[in-house]
Amino acid sequence: MATAVAAVLLAGCAPGTGTDGPGSSAPETPAPVPAETAQTPSPTPPSVAERAAARIASMTVRQKAEAVVMGYAAGTDPGVLSGYVEEGPAGVILMGDNIPADAASLAELTSAIARTTDPPPLVAIDQEGGVVSRLSWDDLPSALDLKGADPAAIEQAFSARGDLLAEAGVTVNFGVVADVPRGDGSFIFSRAFGTEPENVADAVAAAVRGERGRVRTTLKHFPGHGAAEGDSHHVIPQTDISYDAWRARDGAPFAAGIDAGAELVMMGHLRFTAVDDRPASLSPEWYRILREELGFDGVAVTDDLGMLMSSGDPAYGDPADNAVAALAAGADLVLMVAGSDPSTAGDMIDGIVEAAGEGALPADRLDAAVERVLALRLE
């Protein structure tokens, strides 16, 4: 009996049969579970402005000059127009002779232009509707039809117009007139939303909201044709009203359009002598007012610089000089149509490069202009 008990005790102590041994039937201690790995946040994508700034760092002066010029070439040949952009200005405006018979053909044309550069060039148009209309198939109400209309109706009309332009591949519309004519005798009356600044301001804001997200909207013609009457295609209209009077009346629709999100403002060739003897398109003070007083941080584009030449003033007889003067004053994009030929944009680019090299156009001013235009193209 004692021998049997001893055998049992010895068996209980034998290797491989204890509670800690490999032969134990007790559950094994589970392996430690590693602590949860901390999630690494995804890097924040660079902003459009940061992407634009990064591109500028590797651009030559000539490439910068090309980026701030918008020109015009005749016809509807996709090869001609895409070649024009590829060899010079990084933006093109489509005039009446550039528009094919239907929307599908226009989309083919703009698609060819878009493939020429990275990011795609700006493709602009004057599509106000009514008196100023490039698209024959746009039968939507114009400002003339919408005078006194409810803002909702104006927003609807410009939303539909923005859709037409987007479908056709147009990226910028020079199409929202923010001028406040003094009466129906004004040359701009048929293109404006009315003669009372409050009504015009509400209409302009509605038009901007309508085009928003469809096509980039341009307010024109800053500081306003209403005070400075006369057709700036042929003369440089002039007024001596005070800044305060301008701000209360003519400035109101521009402020409303900027607050509504307009991406561009077109600078008119208009003299407000109480502010500056120079046309607003060439006036550092008017660009300062636009930026600092109205808070605009988008692209300031000149009205057609060819109109300055058409005024007959010999001071504005050279398109390259006009382009340099506008950029130095504060413009981001210089537009040239009237009196131009396929070589004009190249001459302007040459003039900008020369002015930048000589210091007549400061490097930081050119870079600021390029950054705004590139950001618009990258959006």
Tab-separated table of N, CA and C in Angstrom, residues 236 271 277-279 282 305-319 321-322 325:
chain	number	residue	atom	x	y	z
A	236	ILE	N	-11.823	107.129	-73.956
A	236	ILE	CA	-11.616	106.805	-72.547
A	236	ILE	C	-12.602	107.652	-71.750
A	271	ARG	N	-11.585	106.753	-66.648
A	271	ARG	CA	-10.867	107.723	-65.811
A	271	ARG	C	-11.803	108.301	-64.743
A	277	ASP	N	-5.733	110.110	-62.463
A	277	ASP	CA	-5.873	110.563	-63.854
A	277	ASP	C	-5.715	109.428	-64.853
A	278	ARG	N	-5.102	108.339	-64.425
A	278	ARG	CA	-4.912	107.217	-65.342
A	278	ARG	C	-6.187	106.388	-65.462
A	279	PRO	N	-6.393	105.717	-66.591
A	279	PRO	CA	-7.505	104.772	-66.680
A	279	PRO	C	-7.399	103.731	-65.570
A	282	LEU	N	-5.005	100.843	-65.618
A	282	LEU	CA	-3.566	101.124	-65.463
A	282	LEU	C	-3.275	101.852	-64.157
A	305	LEU	N	-7.122	95.472	-74.067
A	305	LEU	CA	-6.143	96.555	-74.162
A	305	LEU	C	-6.141	97.195	-75.551
A	306	GLY	N	-6.678	96.483	-76.530
A	306	GLY	CA	-6.810	97.075	-77.853
A	306	GLY	C	-7.753	98.267	-77.859
A	307	MET	N	-8.663	98.323	-76.900
A	307	MET	CA	-9.574	99.453	-76.790
A	307	MET	C	-8.818	100.722	-76.401
A	308	LEU	N	-7.794	100.578	-75.573
A	308	LEU	CA	-6.961	101.737	-75.246
A	308	LEU	C	-6.307	102.286	-76.509
A	309	MET	N	-5.839	101.398	-77.354
A	309	MET	CA	-5.225	101.822	-78.612
A	309	MET	C	-6.250	102.502	-79.511
A	310	SER	N	-7.477	102.001	-79.473
A	310	SER	CA	-8.533	102.567	-80.318
A	310	SER	C	-8.984	103.942	-79.841
A	311	SER	N	-8.614	104.321	-78.624
A	311	SER	CA	-9.024	105.623	-78.095
A	311	SER	C	-8.343	106.772	-78.828
A	312	GLY	N	-7.242	106.489	-79.509
A	312	GLY	CA	-6.509	107.527	-80.221
A	312	GLY	C	-5.493	108.258	-79.385
A	313	ASP	N	-5.427	107.950	-78.100
A	313	ASP	CA	-4.426	108.574	-77.227
A	313	ASP	C	-3.072	107.929	-77.533
A	314	PRO	N	-2.085	108.704	-77.995
A	314	PRO	CA	-0.793	108.127	-78.369
A	314	PRO	C	-0.048	107.484	-77.199
A	315	ALA	N	-0.413	107.832	-75.995
A	315	ALA	CA	0.244	107.228	-74.830
A	315	ALA	C	-0.041	105.734	-74.739
A	316	TYR	N	-1.108	105.288	-75.420
A	316	TYR	CA	-1.517	103.892	-75.310
A	316	TYR	C	-1.454	103.188	-76.663
A	317	GLY	N	-0.493	103.560	-77.465
A	317	GLY	CA	-0.411	103.018	-78.808
A	317	GLY	C	0.320	101.703	-78.940
A	318	ASP	N	0.982	101.247	-77.877
A	318	ASP	CA	1.780	100.013	-77.968
A	318	ASP	C	1.202	98.944	-77.042
A	319	PRO	N	0.790	97.803	-77.578
A	319	PRO	CA	0.162	96.775	-76.733
A	319	PRO	C	1.092	96.203	-75.669
A	321	ASP	N	3.584	97.814	-74.155
A	321	ASP	CA	3.689	98.826	-73.100
A	321	ASP	C	2.435	98.843	-72.233
A	322	ASN	N	1.283	98.724	-72.871
A	322	ASN	CA	0.028	98.698	-72.119
A	322	ASN	C	-0.017	97.500	-71.171
A	325	ALA	N	2.345	98.092	-68.213
A	325	ALA	CA	1.793	99.111	-67.317
A	325	ALA	C	0.650	98.542	-66.479
